[in-house]
Short mmCIF file of C-alpha atoms and ligand atoms in Angstrom, two decimals:
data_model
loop_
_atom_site.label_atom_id
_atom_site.label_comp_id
_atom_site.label_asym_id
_atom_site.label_seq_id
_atom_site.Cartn_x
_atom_site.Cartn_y
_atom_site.Cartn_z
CA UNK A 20 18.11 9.95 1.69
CA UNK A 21 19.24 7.83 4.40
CA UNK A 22 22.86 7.66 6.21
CA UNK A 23 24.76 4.84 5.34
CA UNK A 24 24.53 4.20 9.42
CA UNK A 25 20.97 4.26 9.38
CA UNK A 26 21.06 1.63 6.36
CA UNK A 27 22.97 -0.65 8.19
CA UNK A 28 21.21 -0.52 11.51
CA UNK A 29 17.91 -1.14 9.43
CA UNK A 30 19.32 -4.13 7.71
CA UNK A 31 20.46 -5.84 11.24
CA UNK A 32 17.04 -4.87 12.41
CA UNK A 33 15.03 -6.95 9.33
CA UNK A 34 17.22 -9.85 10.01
CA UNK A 35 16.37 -9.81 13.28
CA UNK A 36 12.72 -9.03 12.09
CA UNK A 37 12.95 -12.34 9.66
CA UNK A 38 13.07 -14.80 12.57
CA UNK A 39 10.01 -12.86 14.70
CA UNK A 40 7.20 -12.05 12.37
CA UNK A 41 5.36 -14.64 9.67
CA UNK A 42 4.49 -11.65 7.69
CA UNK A 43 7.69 -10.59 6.99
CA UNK A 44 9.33 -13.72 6.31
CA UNK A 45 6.55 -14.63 4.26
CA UNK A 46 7.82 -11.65 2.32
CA UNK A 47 11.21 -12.79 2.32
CA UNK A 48 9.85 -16.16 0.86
CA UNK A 49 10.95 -18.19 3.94
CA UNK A 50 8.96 -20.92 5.41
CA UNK A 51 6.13 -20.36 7.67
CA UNK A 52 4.03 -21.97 10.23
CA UNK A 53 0.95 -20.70 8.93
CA UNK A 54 -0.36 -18.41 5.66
CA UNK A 55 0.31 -14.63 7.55
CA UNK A 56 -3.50 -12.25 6.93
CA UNK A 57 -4.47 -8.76 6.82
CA UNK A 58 -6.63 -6.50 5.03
CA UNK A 59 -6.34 -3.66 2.45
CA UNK A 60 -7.99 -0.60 4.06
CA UNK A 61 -8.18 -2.55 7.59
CA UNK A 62 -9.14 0.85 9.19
CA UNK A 63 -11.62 2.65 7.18
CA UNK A 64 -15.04 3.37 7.37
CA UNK A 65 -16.92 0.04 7.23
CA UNK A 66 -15.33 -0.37 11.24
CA UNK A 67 -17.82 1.22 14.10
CA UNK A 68 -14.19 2.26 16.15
CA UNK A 69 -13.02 4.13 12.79
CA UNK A 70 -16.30 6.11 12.84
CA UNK A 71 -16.34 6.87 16.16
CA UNK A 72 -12.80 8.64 16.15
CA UNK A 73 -13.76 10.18 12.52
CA UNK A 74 -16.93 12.37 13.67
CA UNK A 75 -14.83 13.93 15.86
CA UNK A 76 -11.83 14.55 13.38
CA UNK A 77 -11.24 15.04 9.43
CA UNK A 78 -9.13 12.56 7.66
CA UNK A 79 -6.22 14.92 7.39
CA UNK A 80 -5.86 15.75 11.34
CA UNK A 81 -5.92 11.41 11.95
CA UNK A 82 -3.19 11.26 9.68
CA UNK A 83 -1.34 14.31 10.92
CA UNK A 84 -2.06 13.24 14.70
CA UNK A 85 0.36 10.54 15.22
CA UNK A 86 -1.44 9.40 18.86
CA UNK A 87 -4.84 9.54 16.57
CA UNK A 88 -3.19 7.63 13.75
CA UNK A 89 -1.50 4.64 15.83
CA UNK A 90 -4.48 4.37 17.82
CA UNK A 91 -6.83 4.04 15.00
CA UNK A 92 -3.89 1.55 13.21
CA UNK A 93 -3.82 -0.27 16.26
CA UNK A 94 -7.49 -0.95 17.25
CA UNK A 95 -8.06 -2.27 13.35
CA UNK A 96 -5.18 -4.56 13.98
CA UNK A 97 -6.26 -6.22 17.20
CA UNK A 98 -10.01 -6.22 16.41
CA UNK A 99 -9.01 -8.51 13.28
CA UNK A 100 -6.66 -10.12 14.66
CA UNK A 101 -4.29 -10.16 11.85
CA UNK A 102 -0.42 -10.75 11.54
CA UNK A 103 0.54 -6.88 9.77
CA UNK A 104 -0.65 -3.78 10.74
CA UNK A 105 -0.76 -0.76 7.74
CA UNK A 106 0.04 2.79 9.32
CA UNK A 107 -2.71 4.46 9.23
CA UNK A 108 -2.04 7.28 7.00
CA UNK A 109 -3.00 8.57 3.06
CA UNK A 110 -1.27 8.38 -0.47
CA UNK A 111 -1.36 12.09 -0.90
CA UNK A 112 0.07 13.73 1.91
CA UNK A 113 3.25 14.28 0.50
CA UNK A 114 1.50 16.37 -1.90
CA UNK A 115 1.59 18.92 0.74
CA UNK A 116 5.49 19.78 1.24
CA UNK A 117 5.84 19.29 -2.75
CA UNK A 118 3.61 22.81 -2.40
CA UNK A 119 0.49 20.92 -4.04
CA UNK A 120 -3.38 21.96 -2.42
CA UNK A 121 -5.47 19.01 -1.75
CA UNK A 122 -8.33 18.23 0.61
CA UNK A 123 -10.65 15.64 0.89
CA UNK A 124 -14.23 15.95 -0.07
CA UNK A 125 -16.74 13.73 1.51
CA UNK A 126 -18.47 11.77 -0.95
CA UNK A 127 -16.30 12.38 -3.70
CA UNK A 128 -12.53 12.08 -2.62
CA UNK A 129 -9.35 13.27 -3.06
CA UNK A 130 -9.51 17.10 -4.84
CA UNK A 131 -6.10 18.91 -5.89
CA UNK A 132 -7.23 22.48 -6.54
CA UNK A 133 -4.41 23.83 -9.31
CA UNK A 134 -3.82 20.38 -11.28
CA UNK A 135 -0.63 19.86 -13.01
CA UNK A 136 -1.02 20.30 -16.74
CA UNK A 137 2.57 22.29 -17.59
CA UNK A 138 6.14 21.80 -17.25
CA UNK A 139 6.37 24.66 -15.37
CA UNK A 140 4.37 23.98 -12.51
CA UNK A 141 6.35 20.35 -12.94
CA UNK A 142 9.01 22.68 -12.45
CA UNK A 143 7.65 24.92 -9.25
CA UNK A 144 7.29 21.54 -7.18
CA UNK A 145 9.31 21.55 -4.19
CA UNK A 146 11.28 18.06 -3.17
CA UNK A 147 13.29 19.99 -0.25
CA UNK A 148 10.63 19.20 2.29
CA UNK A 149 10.01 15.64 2.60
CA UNK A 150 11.52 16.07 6.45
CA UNK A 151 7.86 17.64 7.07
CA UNK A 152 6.26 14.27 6.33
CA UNK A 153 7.69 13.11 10.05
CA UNK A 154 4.54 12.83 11.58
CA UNK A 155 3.90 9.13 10.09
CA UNK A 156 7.01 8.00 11.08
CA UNK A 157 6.26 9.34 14.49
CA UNK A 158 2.81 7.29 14.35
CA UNK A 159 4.97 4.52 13.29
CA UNK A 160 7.48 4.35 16.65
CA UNK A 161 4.19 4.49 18.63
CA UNK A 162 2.84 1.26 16.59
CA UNK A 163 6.06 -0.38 16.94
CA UNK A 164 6.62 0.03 20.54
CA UNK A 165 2.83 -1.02 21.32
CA UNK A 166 3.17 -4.28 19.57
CA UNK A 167 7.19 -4.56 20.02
CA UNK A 168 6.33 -7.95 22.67
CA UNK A 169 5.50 -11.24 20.98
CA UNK A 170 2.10 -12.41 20.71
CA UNK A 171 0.70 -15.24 22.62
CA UNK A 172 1.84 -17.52 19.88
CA UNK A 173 5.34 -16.08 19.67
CA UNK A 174 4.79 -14.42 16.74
CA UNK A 175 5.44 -10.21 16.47
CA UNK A 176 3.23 -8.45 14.62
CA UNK A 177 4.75 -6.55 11.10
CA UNK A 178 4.51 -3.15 11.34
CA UNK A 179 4.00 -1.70 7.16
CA UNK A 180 4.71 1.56 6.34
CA UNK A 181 3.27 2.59 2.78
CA UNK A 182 3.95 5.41 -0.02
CA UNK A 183 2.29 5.69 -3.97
CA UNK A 184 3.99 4.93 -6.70
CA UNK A 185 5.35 7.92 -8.48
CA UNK A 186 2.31 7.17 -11.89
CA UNK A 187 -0.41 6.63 -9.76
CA UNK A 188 0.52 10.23 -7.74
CA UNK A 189 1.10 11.87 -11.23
CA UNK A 190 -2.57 10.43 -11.35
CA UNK A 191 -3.95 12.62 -8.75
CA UNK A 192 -1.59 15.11 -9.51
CA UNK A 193 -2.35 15.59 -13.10
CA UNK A 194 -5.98 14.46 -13.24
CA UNK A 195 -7.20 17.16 -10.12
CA UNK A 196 -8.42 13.68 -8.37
CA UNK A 197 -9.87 10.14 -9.40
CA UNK A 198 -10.13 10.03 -13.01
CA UNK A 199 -12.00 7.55 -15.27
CA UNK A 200 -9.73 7.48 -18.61
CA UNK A 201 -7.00 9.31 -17.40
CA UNK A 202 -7.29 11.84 -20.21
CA UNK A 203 -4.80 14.44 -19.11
CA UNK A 204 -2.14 12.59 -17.42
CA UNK A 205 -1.90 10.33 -20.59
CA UNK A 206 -1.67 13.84 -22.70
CA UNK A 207 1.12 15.21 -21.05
CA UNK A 208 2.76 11.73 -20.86
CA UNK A 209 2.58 10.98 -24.65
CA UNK A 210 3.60 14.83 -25.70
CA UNK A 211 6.44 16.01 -23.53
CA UNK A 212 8.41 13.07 -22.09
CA UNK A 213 10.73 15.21 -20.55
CA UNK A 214 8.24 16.51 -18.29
CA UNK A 215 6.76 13.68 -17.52
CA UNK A 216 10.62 12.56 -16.41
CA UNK A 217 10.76 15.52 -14.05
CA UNK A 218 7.77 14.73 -12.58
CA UNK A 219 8.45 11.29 -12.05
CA UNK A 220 12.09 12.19 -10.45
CA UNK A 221 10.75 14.84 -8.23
CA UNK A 222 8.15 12.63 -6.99
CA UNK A 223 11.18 9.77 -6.58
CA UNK A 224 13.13 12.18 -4.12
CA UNK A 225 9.96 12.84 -2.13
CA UNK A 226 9.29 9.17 -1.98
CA UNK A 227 12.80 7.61 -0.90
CA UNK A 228 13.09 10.26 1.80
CA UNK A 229 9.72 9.97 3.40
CA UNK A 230 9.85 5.86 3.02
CA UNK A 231 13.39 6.14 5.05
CA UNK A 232 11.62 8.00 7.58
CA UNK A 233 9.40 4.78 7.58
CA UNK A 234 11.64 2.04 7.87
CA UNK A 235 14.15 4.56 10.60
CA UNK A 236 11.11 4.36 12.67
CA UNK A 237 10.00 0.58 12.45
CA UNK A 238 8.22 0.08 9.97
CA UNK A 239 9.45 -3.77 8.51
CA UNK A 240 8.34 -3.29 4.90
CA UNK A 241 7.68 -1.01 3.09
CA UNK A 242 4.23 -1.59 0.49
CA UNK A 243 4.27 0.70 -2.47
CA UNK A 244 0.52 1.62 -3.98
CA UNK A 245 0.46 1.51 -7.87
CA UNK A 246 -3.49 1.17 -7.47
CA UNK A 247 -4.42 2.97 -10.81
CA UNK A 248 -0.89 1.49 -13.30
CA UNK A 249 -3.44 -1.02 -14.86
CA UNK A 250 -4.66 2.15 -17.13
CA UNK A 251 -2.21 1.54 -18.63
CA UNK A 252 -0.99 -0.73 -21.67
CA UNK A 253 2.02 -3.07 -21.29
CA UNK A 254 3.93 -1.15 -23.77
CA UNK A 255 3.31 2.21 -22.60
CA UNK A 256 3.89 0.42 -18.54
CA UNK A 257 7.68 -0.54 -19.75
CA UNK A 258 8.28 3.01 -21.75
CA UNK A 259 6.44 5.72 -18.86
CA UNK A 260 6.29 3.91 -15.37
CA UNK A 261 8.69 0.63 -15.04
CA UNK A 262 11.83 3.43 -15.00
CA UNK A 263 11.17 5.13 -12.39
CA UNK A 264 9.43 2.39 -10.43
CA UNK A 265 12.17 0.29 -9.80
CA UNK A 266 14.57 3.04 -9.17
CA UNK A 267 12.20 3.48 -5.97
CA UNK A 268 11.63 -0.21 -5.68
CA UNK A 269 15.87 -0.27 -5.35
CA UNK A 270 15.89 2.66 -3.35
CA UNK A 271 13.50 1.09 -0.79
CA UNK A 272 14.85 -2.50 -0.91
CA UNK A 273 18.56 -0.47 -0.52
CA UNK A 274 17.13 0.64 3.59
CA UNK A 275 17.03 -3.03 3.93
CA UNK A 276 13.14 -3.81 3.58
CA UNK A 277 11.22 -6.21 1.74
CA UNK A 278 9.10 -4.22 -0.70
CA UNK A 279 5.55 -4.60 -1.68
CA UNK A 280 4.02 -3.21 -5.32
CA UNK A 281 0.20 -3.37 -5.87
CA UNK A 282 -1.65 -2.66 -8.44
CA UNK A 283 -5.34 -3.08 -9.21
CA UNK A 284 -6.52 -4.48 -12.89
CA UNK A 285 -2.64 -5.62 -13.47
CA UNK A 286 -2.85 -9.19 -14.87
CA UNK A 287 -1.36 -8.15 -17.96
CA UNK A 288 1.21 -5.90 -16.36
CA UNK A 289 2.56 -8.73 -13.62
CA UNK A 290 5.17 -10.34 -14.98
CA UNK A 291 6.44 -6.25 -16.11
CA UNK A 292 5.91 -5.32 -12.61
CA UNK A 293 8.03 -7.52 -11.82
CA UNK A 294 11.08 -6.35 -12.78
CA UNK A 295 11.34 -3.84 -10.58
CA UNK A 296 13.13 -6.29 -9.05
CA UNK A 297 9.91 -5.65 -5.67
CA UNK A 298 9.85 -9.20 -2.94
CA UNK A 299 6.10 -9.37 -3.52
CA UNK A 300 3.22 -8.30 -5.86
CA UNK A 301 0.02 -7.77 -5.07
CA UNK A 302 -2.69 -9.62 -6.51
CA UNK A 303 -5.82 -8.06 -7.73
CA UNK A 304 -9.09 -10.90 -7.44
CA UNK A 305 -9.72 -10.52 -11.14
CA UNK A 306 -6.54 -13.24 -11.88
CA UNK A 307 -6.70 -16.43 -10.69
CA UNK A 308 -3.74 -16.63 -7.56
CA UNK A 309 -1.61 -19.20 -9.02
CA UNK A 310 -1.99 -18.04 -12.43
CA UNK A 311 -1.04 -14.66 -11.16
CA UNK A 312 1.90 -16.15 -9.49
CA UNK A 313 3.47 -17.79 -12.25
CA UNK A 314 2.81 -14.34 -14.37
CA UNK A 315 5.34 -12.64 -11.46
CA UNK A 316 7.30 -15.48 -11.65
CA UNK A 317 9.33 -17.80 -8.67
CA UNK A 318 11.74 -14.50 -7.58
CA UNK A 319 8.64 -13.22 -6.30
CA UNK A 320 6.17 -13.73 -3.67
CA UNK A 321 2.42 -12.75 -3.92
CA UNK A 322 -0.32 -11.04 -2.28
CA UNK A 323 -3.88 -11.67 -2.38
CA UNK A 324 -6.25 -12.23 -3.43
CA UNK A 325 -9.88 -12.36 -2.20
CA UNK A 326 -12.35 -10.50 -4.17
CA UNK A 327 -13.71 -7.26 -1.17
CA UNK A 328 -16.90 -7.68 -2.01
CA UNK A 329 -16.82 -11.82 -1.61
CA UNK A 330 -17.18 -10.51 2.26
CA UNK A 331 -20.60 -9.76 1.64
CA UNK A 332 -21.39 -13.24 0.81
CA UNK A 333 -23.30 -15.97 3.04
CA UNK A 334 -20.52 -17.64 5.23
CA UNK A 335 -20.35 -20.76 3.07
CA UNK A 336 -19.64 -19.11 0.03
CA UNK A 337 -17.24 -17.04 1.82
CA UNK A 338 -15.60 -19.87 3.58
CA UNK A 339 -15.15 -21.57 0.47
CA UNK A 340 -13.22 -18.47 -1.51
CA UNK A 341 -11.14 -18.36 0.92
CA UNK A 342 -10.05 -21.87 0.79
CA UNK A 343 -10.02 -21.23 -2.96
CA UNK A 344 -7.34 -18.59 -2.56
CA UNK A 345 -5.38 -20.71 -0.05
CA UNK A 346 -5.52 -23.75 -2.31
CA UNK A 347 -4.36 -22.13 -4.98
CA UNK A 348 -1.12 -20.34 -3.21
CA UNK A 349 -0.67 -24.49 -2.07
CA UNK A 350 1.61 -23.52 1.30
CA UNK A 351 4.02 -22.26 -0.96
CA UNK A 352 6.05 -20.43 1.00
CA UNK A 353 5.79 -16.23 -0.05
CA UNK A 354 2.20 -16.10 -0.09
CA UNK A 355 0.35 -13.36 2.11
CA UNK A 356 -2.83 -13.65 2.56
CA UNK A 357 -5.31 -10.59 1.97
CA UNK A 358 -7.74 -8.94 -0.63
CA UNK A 359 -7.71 -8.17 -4.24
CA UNK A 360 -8.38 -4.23 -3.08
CA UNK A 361 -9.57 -2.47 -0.04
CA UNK A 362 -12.32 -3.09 2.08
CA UNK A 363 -15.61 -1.13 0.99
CA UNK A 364 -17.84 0.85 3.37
CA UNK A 365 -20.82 -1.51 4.47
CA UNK A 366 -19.03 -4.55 4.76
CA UNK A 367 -19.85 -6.55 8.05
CA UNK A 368 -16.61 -6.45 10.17
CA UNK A 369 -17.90 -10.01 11.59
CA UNK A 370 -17.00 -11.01 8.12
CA UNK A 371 -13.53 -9.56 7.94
CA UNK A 372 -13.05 -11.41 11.53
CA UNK A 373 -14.15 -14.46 10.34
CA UNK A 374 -11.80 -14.27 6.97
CA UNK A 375 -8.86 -13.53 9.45
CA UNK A 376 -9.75 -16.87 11.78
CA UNK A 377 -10.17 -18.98 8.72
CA UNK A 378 -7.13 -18.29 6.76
CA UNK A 379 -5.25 -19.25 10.32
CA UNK A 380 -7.27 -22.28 10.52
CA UNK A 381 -7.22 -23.75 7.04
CA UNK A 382 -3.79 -23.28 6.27
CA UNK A 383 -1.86 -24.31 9.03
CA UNK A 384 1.36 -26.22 8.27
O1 CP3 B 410 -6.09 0.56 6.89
C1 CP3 B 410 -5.84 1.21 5.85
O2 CP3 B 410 -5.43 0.67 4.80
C2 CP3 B 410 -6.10 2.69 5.87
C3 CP3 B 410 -4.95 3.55 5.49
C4 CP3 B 410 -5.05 4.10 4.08
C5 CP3 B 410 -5.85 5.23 3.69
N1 CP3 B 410 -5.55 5.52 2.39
C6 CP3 B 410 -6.78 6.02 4.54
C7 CP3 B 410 -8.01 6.54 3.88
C8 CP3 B 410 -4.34 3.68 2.96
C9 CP3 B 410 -3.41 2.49 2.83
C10 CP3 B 410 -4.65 4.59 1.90
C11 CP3 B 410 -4.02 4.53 0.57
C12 CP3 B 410 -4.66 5.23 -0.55
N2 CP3 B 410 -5.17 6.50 -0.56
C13 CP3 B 410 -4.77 4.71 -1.86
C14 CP3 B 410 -4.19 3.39 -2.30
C15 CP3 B 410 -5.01 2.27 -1.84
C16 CP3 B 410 -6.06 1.87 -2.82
O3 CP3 B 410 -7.23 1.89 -2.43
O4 CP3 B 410 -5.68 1.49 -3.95
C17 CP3 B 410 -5.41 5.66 -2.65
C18 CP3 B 410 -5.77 5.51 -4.09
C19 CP3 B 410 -5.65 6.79 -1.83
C20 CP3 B 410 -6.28 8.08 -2.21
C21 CP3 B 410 -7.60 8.19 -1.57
N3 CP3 B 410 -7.80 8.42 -0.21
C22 CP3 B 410 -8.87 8.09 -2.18
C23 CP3 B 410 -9.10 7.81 -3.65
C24 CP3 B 410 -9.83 8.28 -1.17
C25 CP3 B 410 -11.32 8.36 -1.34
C26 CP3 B 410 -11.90 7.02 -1.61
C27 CP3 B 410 -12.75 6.57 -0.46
O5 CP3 B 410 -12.62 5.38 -0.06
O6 CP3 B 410 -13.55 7.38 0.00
C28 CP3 B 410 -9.14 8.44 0.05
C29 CP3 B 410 -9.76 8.63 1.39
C30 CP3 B 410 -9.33 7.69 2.49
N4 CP3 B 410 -8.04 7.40 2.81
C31 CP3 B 410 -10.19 6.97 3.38
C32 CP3 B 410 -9.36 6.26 4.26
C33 CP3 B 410 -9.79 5.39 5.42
C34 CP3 B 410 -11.71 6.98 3.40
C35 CP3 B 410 -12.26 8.32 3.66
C36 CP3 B 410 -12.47 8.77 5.09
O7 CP3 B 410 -12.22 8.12 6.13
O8 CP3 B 410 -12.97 9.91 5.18
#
């Protein structure tokens, strides 16, 4: 964890932050002189430049390359044009120092090779390691310092720094790698709670310490991927997740960021997720944005919420779900623009430009 020095440096830092960069007072709720954009999965592999530095390197060496990763953060950024760039980096990695095999396979994802399924491999996982995670955070200072000047319009990009949620890890964890119906994770969770308590502890430690690397080296807030919790019903949300969610929610918000927690399929979980006491939720595009937004409730402000694949729509019908998502947030202030999930492969980056130039446009104060 943290040093109570770093703690406090961070916090002067995010107030400074607060008066210098839309997106993060937009997370903090205060007013704004325009809705703040970006895009879930900004770098991937629907964007020519991502290709081009990804046939030369695997997944794992951009992420562990902290000159590949800020570049490739970076050029996704400024081609856009948005207000936040998302360090370019993976859910998984701190799989690694927790002593867990994984490696991506193309086509099919992530693969862990010995899945969890007993309390004593729970047991084996190491959480003495996290310091080996440093490579992000050094990707991080590199993405801070290039966009550390104002932009033309006075306004400093928000650097976010990102970690999963301690179920949707257990998800890889458990399941070997995506899963459907979650069959295994779900076992061990209904039939030895105590294990399942570990697991979720361990992962906590791993979590706190590698987003404090995060926010020591810039990053302004810290977004915290739940993507898979809407497996999950409300009940079983409040009894095997919401625990150990807001500990790391209050661990986070305690280095003196504004958190973000998305989920994907959560409209029944949103007002739950909520207290975990996170500054934002984000908003999958199956629930209507203001609906949505009174499920989290006033405390909160919301992310979202533009269905990924709307981007492969004519321009018109584009142009007007945007301005359907806009009018529904009304200029209230807390709303960040972006998309329900991430950004598919195939989707015409002209598109995602146009999105970004739009939501400037349309809801100007
Ligand atoms: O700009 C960005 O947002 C990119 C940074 C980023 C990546 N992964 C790089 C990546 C982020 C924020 C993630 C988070 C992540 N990783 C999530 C949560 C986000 C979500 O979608 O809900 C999850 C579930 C993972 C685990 C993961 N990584 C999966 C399931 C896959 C395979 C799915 C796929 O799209 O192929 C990955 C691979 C991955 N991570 C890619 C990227 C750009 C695509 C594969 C590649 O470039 O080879």
């Amino acid at each position: 964890m943290a040093d109570t020095s770093i703690v406090i440096e961070t916090s002067k830092r995010v107030a400074a932050a607060a008066t210098d960069s839309r997106f993060v007072r937009a997370c903090l709720r205060q007013q704004v002189d325009r809705t703040p954009v970006w895009f879930l999965r900004q770098a991937g592999r629907y964007m020519p430049e991502y290709m081009t530095v990804r046939k030369q390197y695997s997944l794992l060496d951009i992420c562990r390359t902290p000159e590949i990763a800020a570049e490739v953060t970076i050029t996704a950024a400024e081609r856009l044009d948005v207000d936040a760039a998302i360090i370019f980096a993976d859910l998984l990695l701190p799989f690694t120092p927790m002593g867990l095999d994984f490696e991506f396979v193309n086509g099919e994802g992530p693969v862990v090779h010995k899945p969890i399924r007993t309390r004593e491999q729970i047991e084996a996982l190491r959480t003495d390691r996290a310091d080996e995670l440093i490579y992000v955070a050094k990707a991080i200072e590199k993405v801070r310092s290039h966009f550390a000047a104002p932009r033309a319009d006075g306004d400093r990009l928000g650097i976010i720094g990102f970690i999963g949620a301690p179920f949707t890890l257990a998800s890889y964890m458990i399941e070997g790698g995506s899963s459907r119906n979650y069959v295994e994770m779900k076992r061990l969770m209904y039939s030895d709670i105590s294990a399942w308590q570990l697991l979720m502890e361990k992962l906590n430690t791993v979590l706190a310490e590698y987003a404090a690397q995060q926010v020591q080296a810039g990053a302004d807030v810290i977004q915290i991927f739940d993507s898979w919790a809407g497996a999950l019903a409300v009940n079983d949300y409040r009894e095997f997740v919401l625990p150990y969610t807001r500990d790391l929610v209050q661990r986070v918000k305690a280095l003196g960021v504004p958190v973000i927690y998305f989920g994907v399929d959560t409209a029944s979980l949103l007002s739950t997720m909520s207290e975990t006491g996170a500054d934002v939720l984000g908003l999958d595009w199956r629930v209507p944005l203001d609906e949505g937004w009174k499920l989290a409730g006033d405390a909160c402000g919301v992310q979202g919420n533009l269905d990924p694949i709307a981007l492969f729509a004519p321009h018109d019908v584009l142009k007007q779900r945007v301005k359907d998502v806009l009018d529904a947030a009304a200029n209230r202030p807390g709303h960040i623009f972006n998309l329900g999930h991430g950004i598919v492969p195939g989707t015409p980056v002209e598109n995602v430009i146009a999105v970004s130039r739009w939501v400037k446009e349309m809801s100007a104060r």
